[in-house]
Tab-separated table of C-alpha atoms in Angstrom:
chain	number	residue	atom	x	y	z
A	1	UNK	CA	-21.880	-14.570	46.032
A	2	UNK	CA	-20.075	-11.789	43.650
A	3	UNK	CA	-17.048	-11.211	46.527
A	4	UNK	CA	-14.774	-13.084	44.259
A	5	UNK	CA	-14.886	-10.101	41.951
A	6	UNK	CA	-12.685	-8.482	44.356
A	7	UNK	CA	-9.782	-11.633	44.224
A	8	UNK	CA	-6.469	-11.074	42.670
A	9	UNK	CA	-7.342	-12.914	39.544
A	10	UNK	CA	-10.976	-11.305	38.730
A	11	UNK	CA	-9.329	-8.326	39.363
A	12	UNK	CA	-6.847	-8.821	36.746
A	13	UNK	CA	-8.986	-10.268	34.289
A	14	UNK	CA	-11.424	-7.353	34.656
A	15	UNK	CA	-9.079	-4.741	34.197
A	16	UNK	CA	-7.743	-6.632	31.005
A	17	UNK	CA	-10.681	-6.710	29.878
A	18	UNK	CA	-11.558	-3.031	30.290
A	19	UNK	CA	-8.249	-2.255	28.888
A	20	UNK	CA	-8.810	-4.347	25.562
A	21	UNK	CA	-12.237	-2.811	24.726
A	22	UNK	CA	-10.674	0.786	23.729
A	23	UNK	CA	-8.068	-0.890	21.940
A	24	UNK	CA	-9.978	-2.878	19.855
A	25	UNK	CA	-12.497	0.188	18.934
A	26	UNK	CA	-9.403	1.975	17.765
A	27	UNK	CA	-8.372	-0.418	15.756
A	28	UNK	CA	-11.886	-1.144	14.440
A	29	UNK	CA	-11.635	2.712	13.266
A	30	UNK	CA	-7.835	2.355	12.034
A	31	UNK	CA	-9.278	-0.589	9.404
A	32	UNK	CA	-12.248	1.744	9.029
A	33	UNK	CA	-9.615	4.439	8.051
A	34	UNK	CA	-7.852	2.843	5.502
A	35	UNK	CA	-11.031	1.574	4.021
A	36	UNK	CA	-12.238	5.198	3.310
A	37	UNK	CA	-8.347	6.144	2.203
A	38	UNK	CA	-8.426	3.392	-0.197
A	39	UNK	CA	-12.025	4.183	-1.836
A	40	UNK	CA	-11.205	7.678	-2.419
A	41	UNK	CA	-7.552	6.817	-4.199
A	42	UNK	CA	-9.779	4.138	-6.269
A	43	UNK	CA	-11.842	7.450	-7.334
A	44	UNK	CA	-9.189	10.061	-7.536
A	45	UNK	CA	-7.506	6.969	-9.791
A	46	UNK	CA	-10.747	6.208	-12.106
A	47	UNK	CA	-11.588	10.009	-12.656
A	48	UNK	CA	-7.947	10.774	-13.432
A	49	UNK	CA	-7.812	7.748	-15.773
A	50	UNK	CA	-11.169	9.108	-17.554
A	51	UNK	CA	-9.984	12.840	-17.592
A	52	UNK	CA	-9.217	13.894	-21.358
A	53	UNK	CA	-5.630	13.853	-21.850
A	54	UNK	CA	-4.120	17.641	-21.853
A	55	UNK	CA	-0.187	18.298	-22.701
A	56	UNK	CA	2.106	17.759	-19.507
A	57	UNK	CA	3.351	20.988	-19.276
A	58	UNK	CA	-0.159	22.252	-17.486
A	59	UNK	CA	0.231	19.532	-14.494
A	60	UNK	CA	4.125	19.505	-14.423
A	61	UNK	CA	7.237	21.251	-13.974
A	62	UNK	CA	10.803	21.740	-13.099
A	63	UNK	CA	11.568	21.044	-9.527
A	64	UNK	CA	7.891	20.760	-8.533
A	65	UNK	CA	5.991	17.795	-7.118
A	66	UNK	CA	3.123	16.422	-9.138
A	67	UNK	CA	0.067	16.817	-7.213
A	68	UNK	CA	-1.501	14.007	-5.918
A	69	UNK	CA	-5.181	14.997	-7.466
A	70	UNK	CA	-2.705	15.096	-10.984
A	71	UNK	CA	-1.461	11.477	-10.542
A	72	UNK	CA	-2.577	9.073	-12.822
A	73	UNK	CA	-3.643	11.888	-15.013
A	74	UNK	CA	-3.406	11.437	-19.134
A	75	UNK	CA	-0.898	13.340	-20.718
A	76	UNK	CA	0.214	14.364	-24.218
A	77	UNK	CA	3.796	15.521	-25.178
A	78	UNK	CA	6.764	15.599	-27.832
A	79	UNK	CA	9.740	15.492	-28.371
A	80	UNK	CA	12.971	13.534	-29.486
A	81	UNK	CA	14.025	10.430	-27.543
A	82	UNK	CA	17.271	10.500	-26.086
A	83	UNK	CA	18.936	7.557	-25.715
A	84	UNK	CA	22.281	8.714	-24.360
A	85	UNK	CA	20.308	9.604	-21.170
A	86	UNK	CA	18.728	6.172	-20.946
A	87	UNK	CA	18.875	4.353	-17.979
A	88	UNK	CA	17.269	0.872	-16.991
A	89	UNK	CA	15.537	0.518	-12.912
A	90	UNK	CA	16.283	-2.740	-11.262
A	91	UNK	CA	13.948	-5.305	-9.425
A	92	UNK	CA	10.693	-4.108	-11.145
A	93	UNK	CA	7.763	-6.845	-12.187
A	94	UNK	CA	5.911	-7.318	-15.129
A	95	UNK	CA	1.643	-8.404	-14.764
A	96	UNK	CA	2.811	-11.591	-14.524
A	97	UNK	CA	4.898	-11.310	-11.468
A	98	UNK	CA	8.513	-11.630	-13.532
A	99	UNK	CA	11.297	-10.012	-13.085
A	100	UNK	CA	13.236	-7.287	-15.150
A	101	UNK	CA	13.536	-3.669	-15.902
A	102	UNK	CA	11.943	-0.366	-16.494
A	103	UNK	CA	13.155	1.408	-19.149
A	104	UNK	CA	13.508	5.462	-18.402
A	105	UNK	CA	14.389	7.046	-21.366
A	106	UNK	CA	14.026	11.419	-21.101
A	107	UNK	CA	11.865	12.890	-24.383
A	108	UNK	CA	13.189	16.319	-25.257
A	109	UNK	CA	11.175	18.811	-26.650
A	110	UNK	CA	12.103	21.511	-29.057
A	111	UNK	CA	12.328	23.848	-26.358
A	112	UNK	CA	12.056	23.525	-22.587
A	113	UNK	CA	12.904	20.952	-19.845
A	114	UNK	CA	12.647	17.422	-20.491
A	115	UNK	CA	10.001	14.401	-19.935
A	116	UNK	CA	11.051	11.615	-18.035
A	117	UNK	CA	9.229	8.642	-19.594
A	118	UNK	CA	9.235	5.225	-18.583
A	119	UNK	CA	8.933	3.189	-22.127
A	120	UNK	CA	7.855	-0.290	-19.998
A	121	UNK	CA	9.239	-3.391	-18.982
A	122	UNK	CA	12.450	-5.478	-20.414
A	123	UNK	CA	12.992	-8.895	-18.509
A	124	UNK	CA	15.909	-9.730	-16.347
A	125	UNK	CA	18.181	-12.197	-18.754
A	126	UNK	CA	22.073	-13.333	-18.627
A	127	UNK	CA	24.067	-11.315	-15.999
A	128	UNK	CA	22.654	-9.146	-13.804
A	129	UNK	CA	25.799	-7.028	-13.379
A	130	UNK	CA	25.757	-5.897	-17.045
A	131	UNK	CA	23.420	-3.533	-18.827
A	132	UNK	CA	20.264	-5.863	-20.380
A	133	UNK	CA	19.406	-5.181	-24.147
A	134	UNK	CA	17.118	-2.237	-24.981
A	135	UNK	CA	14.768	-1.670	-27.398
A	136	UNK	CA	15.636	1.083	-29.336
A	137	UNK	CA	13.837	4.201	-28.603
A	138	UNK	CA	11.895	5.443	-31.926
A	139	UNK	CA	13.709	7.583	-33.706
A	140	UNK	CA	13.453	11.439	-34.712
A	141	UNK	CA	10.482	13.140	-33.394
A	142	UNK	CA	7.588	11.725	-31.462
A	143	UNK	CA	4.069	12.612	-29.758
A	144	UNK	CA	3.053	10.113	-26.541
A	145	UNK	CA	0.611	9.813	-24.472
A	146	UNK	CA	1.530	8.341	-21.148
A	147	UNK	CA	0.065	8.847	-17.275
A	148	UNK	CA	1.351	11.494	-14.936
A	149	UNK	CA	2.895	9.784	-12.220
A	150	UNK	CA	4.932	11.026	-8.729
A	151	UNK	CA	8.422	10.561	-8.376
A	152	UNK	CA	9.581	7.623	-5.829
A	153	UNK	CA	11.609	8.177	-3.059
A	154	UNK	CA	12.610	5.577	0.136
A	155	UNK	CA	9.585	6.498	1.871
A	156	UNK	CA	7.732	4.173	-0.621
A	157	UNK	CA	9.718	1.148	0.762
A	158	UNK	CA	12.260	0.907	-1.824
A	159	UNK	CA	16.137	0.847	-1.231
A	160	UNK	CA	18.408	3.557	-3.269
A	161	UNK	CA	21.269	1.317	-3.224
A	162	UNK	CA	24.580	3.132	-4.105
A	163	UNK	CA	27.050	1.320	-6.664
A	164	UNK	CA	24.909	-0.453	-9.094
A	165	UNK	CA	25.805	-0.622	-12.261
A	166	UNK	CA	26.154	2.261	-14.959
A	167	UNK	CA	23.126	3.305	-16.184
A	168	UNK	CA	21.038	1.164	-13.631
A	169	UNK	CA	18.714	2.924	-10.773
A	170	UNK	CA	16.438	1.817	-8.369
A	171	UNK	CA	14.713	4.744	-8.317
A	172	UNK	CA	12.582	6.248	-10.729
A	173	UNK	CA	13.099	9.842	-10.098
A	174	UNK	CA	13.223	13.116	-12.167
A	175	UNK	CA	15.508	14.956	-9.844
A	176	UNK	CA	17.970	12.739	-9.520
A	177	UNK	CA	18.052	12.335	-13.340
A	178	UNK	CA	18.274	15.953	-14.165
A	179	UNK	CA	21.113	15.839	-11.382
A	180	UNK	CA	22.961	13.064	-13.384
A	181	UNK	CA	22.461	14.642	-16.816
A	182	UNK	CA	22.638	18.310	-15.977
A	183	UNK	CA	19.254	19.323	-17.389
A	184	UNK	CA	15.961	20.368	-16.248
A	185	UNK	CA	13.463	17.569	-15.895
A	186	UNK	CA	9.650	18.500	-15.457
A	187	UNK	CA	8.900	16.675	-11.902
A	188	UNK	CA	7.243	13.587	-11.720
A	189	UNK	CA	7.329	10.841	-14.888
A	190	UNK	CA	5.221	9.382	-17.451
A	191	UNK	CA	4.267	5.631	-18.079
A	192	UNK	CA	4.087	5.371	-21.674
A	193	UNK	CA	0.522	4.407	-23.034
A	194	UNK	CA	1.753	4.794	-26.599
A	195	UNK	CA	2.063	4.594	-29.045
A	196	UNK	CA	3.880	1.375	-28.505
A	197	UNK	CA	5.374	-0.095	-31.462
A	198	UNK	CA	5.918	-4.248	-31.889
A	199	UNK	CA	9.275	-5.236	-29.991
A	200	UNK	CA	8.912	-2.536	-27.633
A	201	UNK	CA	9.126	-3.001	-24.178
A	202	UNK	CA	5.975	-4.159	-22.263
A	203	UNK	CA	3.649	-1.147	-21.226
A	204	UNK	CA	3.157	-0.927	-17.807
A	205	UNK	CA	-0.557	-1.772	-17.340
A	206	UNK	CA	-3.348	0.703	-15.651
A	207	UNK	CA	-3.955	0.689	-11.895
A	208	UNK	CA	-6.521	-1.608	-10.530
A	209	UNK	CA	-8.825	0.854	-9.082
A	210	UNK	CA	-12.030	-1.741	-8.254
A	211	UNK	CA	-10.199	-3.726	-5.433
A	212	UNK	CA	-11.615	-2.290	-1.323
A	213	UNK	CA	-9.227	-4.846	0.100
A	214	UNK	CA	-10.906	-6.434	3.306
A	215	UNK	CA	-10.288	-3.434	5.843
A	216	UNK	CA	-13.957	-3.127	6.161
A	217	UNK	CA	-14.322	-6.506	7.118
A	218	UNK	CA	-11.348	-6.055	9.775
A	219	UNK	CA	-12.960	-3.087	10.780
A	220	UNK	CA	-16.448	-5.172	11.964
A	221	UNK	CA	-14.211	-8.223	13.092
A	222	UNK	CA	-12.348	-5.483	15.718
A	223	UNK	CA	-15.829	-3.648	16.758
A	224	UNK	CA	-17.250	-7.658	17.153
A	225	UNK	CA	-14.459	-8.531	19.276
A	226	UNK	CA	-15.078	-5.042	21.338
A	227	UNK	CA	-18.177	-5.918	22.357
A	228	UNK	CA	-17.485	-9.958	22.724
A	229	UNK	CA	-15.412	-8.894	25.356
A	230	UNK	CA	-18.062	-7.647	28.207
A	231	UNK	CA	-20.399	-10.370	26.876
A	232	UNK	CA	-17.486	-13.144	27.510
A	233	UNK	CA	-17.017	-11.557	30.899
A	234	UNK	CA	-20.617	-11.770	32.179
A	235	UNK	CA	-20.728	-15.250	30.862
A	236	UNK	CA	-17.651	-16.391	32.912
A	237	UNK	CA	-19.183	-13.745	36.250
A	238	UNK	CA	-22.377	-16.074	36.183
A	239	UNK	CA	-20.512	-19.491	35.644
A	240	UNK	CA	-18.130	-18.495	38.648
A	241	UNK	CA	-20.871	-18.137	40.585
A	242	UNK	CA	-22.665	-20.884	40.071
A	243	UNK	CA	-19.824	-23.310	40.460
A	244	UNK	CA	-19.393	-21.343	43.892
A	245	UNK	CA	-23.212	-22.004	44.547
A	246	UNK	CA	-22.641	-25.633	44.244
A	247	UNK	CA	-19.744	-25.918	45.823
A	248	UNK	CA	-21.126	-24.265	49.080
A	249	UNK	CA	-24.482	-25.980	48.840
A	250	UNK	CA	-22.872	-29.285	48.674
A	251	UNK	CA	-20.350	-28.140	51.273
A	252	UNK	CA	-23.912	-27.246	53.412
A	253	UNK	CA	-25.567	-30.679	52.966
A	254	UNK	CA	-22.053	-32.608	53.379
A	255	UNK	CA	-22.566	-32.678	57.544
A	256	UNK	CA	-26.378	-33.209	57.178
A	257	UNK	CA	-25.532	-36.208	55.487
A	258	UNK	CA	-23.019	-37.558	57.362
A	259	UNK	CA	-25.036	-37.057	60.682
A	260	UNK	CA	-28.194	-39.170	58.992
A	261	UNK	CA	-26.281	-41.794	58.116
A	262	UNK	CA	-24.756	-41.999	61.625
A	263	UNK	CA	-28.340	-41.976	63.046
């Protein structure tokens, strides 16, 4: 009663079927993956938050990548705003999903490369084509305290478009600043934690760090499905057979029948 296995379509179905378990394991372990990757960068992020701030010249410098157990870590430094250097980065949200600016403005120290430091967020008003209105930086000599952060590059999704404005980027990047202004810039940048005066553009808030996101839950849905799969397969083996049972059996008493009534 199991020949059918060996038909064209059984065939098929069983080799899909065999095909689709491996697939959806791997995927199970992908989600699983990117669970794991996303609790560990919610702890890297909360024990770099809590860290004690230290001066940015012991987790930065010229030309070098901040390293990723540094990101997110407190800093302390001084230095003199400059505002001649300060340029504005396009398409950026505030919390509340509005659009507008970061503000980059570099803090030079007495001695030593500068600190790029993004001052916050300025909304998008009047014509986009034109510088927006600043803030003015605080004046004469400052100390901030900001988080270490990695400079961006395409790879994170966003578009270095060529001919914007002057003094408008889309990237927030030390080395192409200290290209544009000729100076050394320690690597990475600094979101400004403050001291932020009233008027000042809108500090960029802290990372959530408390959100899993629902990989895990993807993760069991895939391994579910993996195992659904042989279960779904026996159920429609015994059904085909014993539609074929009946089929034959009434196929056997079909002549008996017709031969009694005859009689």
């Amino acid at each position: 009663m199991y020949r059918f296995l060996l038909s064209r379509q059984w065939v098929i179905l069983t080799l899909v079927g065999l095909a689709l378990i491996p697939v959806m394991i791997k995927l199970g372990f992908w989600q699983y993956h990117r669970h794991e990757h996303r609790v560990a960068r919610n702890d890297q992020v909360a024990q770099s938050l809590a860290a004690d701030p230290v001066p940015v010249t012991r987790l930065a410098a010229p030309g070098r990548p901040v390293p990723h157990d540094d990101v997110w870590r407190r800093i302390t430094a001084s230095g003199t705003y400059d505002t001649k250097g300060e340029v504005v980065v396009r398409l950026r949200t505030d919390s509340d999903g509005n659009q507008g600016y970061f503000v980059l403005t570099p803090l030079v120290p007495d001695s030593g490369p500068a600190l790029l430091v993004n001052r916050g967020w300025i909304p998008a008003n009047g014509d986009l084509t034109k510088l927006p209105h600043i803030p003015p930086a605080p004046k004469g000599k400052v100390s901030v305290v900001g988080r270490l952060r990695a400079d961006e590059n395409t790879g994170s999704g966003i578009k270095d478009t060529e001919g914007l404005p002057d003094r408008q980027v889309m990237l927030i990047s030390s080395e192409q600043r200290a290209k544009a202004q000729h100076r050394p810039f320690l690597g990475g940048y600094v979101e400004l934690v403050g001291p932020v005066a009233k008027g000042q553009p809108k500090p960029v808030p802290a990372p959530d760090h408390s959100e899993i996101g629902p990989h895990m839950a993807y993760a069991v849905q895939w391994w579910l499905f993996s195992g659904f799969v042989p279960v779904g397969w026996f159920i429609l083996v015994r059904r085909e057979r014993r539609d074929r049972a009946a089929e034959a059996a009434k196929a056997a008493d079909g002549p008996s029948a017709e031969a009694a009534a005859v009689a």
